[in-house]
Amino acid sequence: MPLVTRTLLLSLLLIGCVGALLPFRNVSLSWEERVDDLVSRLTLKEMVLQLGSGGGVTPNPEPAIPRLGIGVYQFDTECLHGVMNMKTTTFPQAIGLSASFSEEMVYLVAEAIGTEARAVNIDSVKHGDYRPFTGMSCLAPFMNLVRDPLWGRVQEVYSEDPYLSGLLAAAYVKGMQGPHPRYFRASSGCKVVGLYSGPENYPVSRFGFNAVASERDLRLSYFPQFKACIDAGTQNLMCSYYRTNGIPTCMNKWLLTDVMRKEYGFKGYYITDEGAIQVAVTGHHYYKTILEAVAAAANAGVNLELPGSNPPAFFQLTTAVEQGMVNVSTIVELVKPLFYTRMRLGEFDPPELNPYSNISTSVIEGEVHREIAVQAAIKTYVLLKNKDSILPLKSKIGKLAILGPLANNLGALYGNYNPVILPQYAKTPLQGLSTLASKVSYAPGCDDPFCKNYNSTDVKTFASSADVVIVCLGTDSRFEGEGADRRDLMLPGQQGQLLSDVTASSKRPVILLLFTGGPFDVAFAKDSDQVGAIIHCFFPGQATGDALLRVVAVDGSGSVVSPAGRSPYTWPKSLDQVPPMVNYSMEGRTYRYFKGPGQPLYPFGYGLSYAKFSYSNLVLNPTTVKAGGNVVVNVTVTNSGPYDSDEVIQVYINWPDCPVLMPKLQLVAVARQTIAVKYPSVVSLIIHAEQMRVWDDNKGFIYLPGLLNVYVGGQQPDQETSTGSNVLHGSINVVV
């Protein structure tokens, strides 16, 4: 007997007579036929309950529909770098993952998170537990750009570049959902559609802010990464608290329906940010009543409310239908994507058909996932400075001083939206690096990262007597996080003074480890001869200490893992180089439109390694390309040593003499590849046709005839702060 026939018969026995013969459980029908059948059987009240039960503060899951044999479901699960608030593996925070410049690494991390989300769900359902974060529908990744260094949520997103953000988001979606042709491992959702890149709470509140951007900036900067996410198959998009060009984003039909659905082909469901319906009334004062806001959101295409009140605002949809504000047919169409996702997760199919239905909680914090966490953390580390090759440390240390408020503060190393901290699987810098020395001295100097109360006595004493000094500075999610914008670029409290005291006391240059989401003013450390090395570690999570040990020192066998991360954003020297946060024009922002004055402290795409790389033999094929054609880029990368290392090959283009405003430089391809010493590697990348288009305000995206400059290397061309490797230049001629 065929498997499908056997499983259908078994499912009838398991389900019983309730809903057993209904077409929505028939696996031989198409997804669309099954969804249509299911939804056709729902009453208006049942549909409204589904649309309003997205979790949130209520925290109601989707209610069961017993007469159809449909169970409870929880849509509210956060999976930014692990399953939030669950006892699961914690991977590096998102901004650190983007510094890896590796879609392969992001895929592996998302695959592990999706597997653990599925395991949590299976176990929770067995125990009748449907709390938030126990579901399989993840509200990640976070897609908005780092367009201002002071934005509190920099740590949660994937860089300042739309191409890189889209590349990594697509990898996350595919890793999370899995390669199976029929079922999702877990479903992924990209947030937050529309304009949402600061402010949180300064200089104004996000709950009343109107972000205004030209269509040029929307199309070239704010939308591309969402299209990449949609193309990768994301199942949901979240709409933001802001107004986008005057209209509350969750009620912006042009954005949600005309662009994302009709133009970009989004087929999934929209979920509001928590309480966004109410914010449109109480914060923006755009509608007089919640009922009006509810009707506007439904008519704009929002499928699911993440409630900010109890009862949920969307429960008023029944009244909206009765008063003729929303059509019943609209409600029917809104509820369909919710059940489509649940079907693709396997909820209505026999379990034996679904390869993900038996994942055990034994995978959580298993050896494989713990090692992925270590490898991911290693790949996130960005070596900003390495004077006289002070790193890696090459011999056993006599006296080691590990100093600073981030040296042994486990909670600060996790970032926000994190899983439960499990100390048995985690190591701080102090715990990871203490094996390097015969004697270790530790002094935090401050009670916490805010560093309001600084005790310099032990800091100076230990620094003056140590053979090697490692200083751990940075922040936590209270200092920079959701609802917490920064006011300036300075390190918190008296951390700057702590660093000055250490450099003045130490007998030799110190090593500085920075644990932050966004960029800070570390010009003193960059310029000081008493700071030998700087590594930007972001928030690496549970593997912080283990990953640092493999990176900063040669092990007993003589090997070391060279850092090769790249900065996912521009580090400004001062706020004079940054336009006001509330200004959403891209002019002067990010490397793509940077205007200065002067050069940045560290440029986007910058990062050192322990190896020396050179580039040669650049070949562009073809050099004359007809509009709509791709260009293959081949380049030889040579590692002259002394260590094997990853290198991040970056391809940029620009449009000389372009009659319309385009970025002065644009990343179009990237590859992270291990290059062995003295074994040159030919790396092949592609400049895709659509990347050569320009935006015309009257015609949209078009091809223009003429030359494009192409730059290939381990960094941007013509950088004041350079990795030392060369950047090759070529050109292609576009023929229309």
PDB file of N, CA, C and O in Angstrom, residues 214-217 219-220 659-661 694-702:
ATOM      1  N   SER A 214      12.116  59.851   0.137  1.00  0.00           N
ATOM      2  CA  SER A 214      11.778  59.912  -1.279  1.00  0.00           C
ATOM      3  C   SER A 214      11.607  58.507  -1.828  1.00  0.00           C
ATOM      4  O   SER A 214      12.117  57.526  -1.261  1.00  0.00           O
ATOM      5  N   GLU A 215      10.910  58.394  -2.937  1.00  0.00           N
ATOM      6  CA  GLU A 215      10.777  57.070  -3.538  1.00  0.00           C
ATOM      7  C   GLU A 215      12.141  56.554  -3.993  1.00  0.00           C
ATOM      8  O   GLU A 215      12.397  55.348  -3.960  1.00  0.00           O
ATOM      9  N   ARG A 216      13.037  57.438  -4.386  1.00  0.00           N
ATOM     10  CA  ARG A 216      14.385  57.015  -4.753  1.00  0.00           C
ATOM     11  C   ARG A 216      15.065  56.295  -3.584  1.00  0.00           C
ATOM     12  O   ARG A 216      15.625  55.209  -3.742  1.00  0.00           O
ATOM     13  N   ASP A 217      15.009  56.902  -2.404  1.00  0.00           N
ATOM     14  CA  ASP A 217      15.633  56.272  -1.242  1.00  0.00           C
ATOM     15  C   ASP A 217      14.914  54.988  -0.843  1.00  0.00           C
ATOM     16  O   ASP A 217      15.547  54.016  -0.421  1.00  0.00           O
ATOM     17  N   ARG A 219      13.405  52.896  -2.875  1.00  0.00           N
ATOM     18  CA  ARG A 219      13.703  51.847  -3.855  1.00  0.00           C
ATOM     19  C   ARG A 219      15.162  51.407  -3.831  1.00  0.00           C
ATOM     20  O   ARG A 219      15.466  50.239  -4.070  1.00  0.00           O
ATOM     21  N   LEU A 220      16.070  52.341  -3.540  1.00  0.00           N
ATOM     22  CA  LEU A 220      17.489  52.013  -3.573  1.00  0.00           C
ATOM     23  C   LEU A 220      18.044  51.562  -2.228  1.00  0.00           C
ATOM     24  O   LEU A 220      19.063  50.874  -2.174  1.00  0.00           O
ATOM     25  N   PRO A 659      23.564  60.543 -14.990  1.00  0.00           N
ATOM     26  CA  PRO A 659      22.681  61.715 -14.976  1.00  0.00           C
ATOM     27  C   PRO A 659      21.656  61.705 -13.845  1.00  0.00           C
ATOM     28  O   PRO A 659      20.982  62.705 -13.618  1.00  0.00           O
ATOM     29  N   VAL A 660      21.499  60.577 -13.150  1.00  0.00           N
ATOM     30  CA  VAL A 660      20.588  60.518 -12.001  1.00  0.00           C
ATOM     31  C   VAL A 660      21.408  60.189 -10.754  1.00  0.00           C
ATOM     32  O   VAL A 660      22.510  59.623 -10.838  1.00  0.00           O
ATOM     33  N   LEU A 661      20.878  60.541  -9.587  1.00  0.00           N
ATOM     34  CA  LEU A 661      21.605  60.330  -8.342  1.00  0.00           C
ATOM     35  C   LEU A 661      21.625  58.847  -7.983  1.00  0.00           C
ATOM     36  O   LEU A 661      20.587  58.228  -7.796  1.00  0.00           O
ATOM     37  N   VAL A 694      19.721  51.790 -12.799  1.00  0.00           N
ATOM     38  CA  VAL A 694      19.628  53.027 -12.029  1.00  0.00           C
ATOM     39  C   VAL A 694      18.154  53.362 -11.836  1.00  0.00           C
ATOM     40  O   VAL A 694      17.280  52.849 -12.542  1.00  0.00           O
ATOM     41  N   TRP A 695      17.892  54.219 -10.861  1.00  0.00           N
ATOM     42  CA  TRP A 695      16.516  54.623 -10.599  1.00  0.00           C
ATOM     43  C   TRP A 695      16.231  55.968 -11.240  1.00  0.00           C
ATOM     44  O   TRP A 695      16.920  56.955 -10.967  1.00  0.00           O
ATOM     45  N   ASP A 696      15.223  55.993 -12.089  1.00  0.00           N
ATOM     46  CA  ASP A 696      14.754  57.224 -12.718  1.00  0.00           C
ATOM     47  C   ASP A 696      13.421  57.594 -12.083  1.00  0.00           C
ATOM     48  O   ASP A 696      12.512  56.760 -12.014  1.00  0.00           O
ATOM     49  N   ASP A 697      13.295  58.819 -11.612  1.00  0.00           N
ATOM     50  CA  ASP A 697      12.092  59.222 -10.884  1.00  0.00           C
ATOM     51  C   ASP A 697      10.828  59.118 -11.731  1.00  0.00           C
ATOM     52  O   ASP A 697       9.725  58.977 -11.185  1.00  0.00           O
ATOM     53  N   ASN A 698      10.962  59.165 -13.033  1.00  0.00           N
ATOM     54  CA  ASN A 698       9.793  59.093 -13.910  1.00  0.00           C
ATOM     55  C   ASN A 698       9.556  57.696 -14.484  1.00  0.00           C
ATOM     56  O   ASN A 698       8.418  57.319 -14.754  1.00  0.00           O
ATOM     57  N   LYS A 699      10.621  56.923 -14.648  1.00  0.00           N
ATOM     58  CA  LYS A 699      10.507  55.634 -15.329  1.00  0.00           C
ATOM     59  C   LYS A 699      10.724  54.437 -14.415  1.00  0.00           C
ATOM     60  O   LYS A 699      10.483  53.303 -14.817  1.00  0.00           O
ATOM     61  N   GLY A 700      11.190  54.670 -13.204  1.00  0.00           N
ATOM     62  CA  GLY A 700      11.528  53.559 -12.327  1.00  0.00           C
ATOM     63  C   GLY A 700      12.919  53.042 -12.630  1.00  0.00           C
ATOM     64  O   GLY A 700      13.807  53.795 -13.046  1.00  0.00           O
ATOM     65  N   PHE A 701      13.148  51.751 -12.439  1.00  0.00           N
ATOM     66  CA  PHE A 701      14.469  51.173 -12.705  1.00  0.00           C
ATOM     67  C   PHE A 701      14.680  51.013 -14.204  1.00  0.00           C
ATOM     68  O   PHE A 701      13.850  50.421 -14.911  1.00  0.00           O
ATOM     69  N   ILE A 702      15.807  51.509 -14.679  1.00  0.00           N
ATOM     70  CA  ILE A 702      16.147  51.429 -16.104  1.00  0.00           C
ATOM     71  C   ILE A 702      17.640  51.155 -16.249  1.00  0.00           C
ATOM     72  O   ILE A 702      18.420  51.330 -15.310  1.00  0.00           O
TER      73      ILE A 702
END
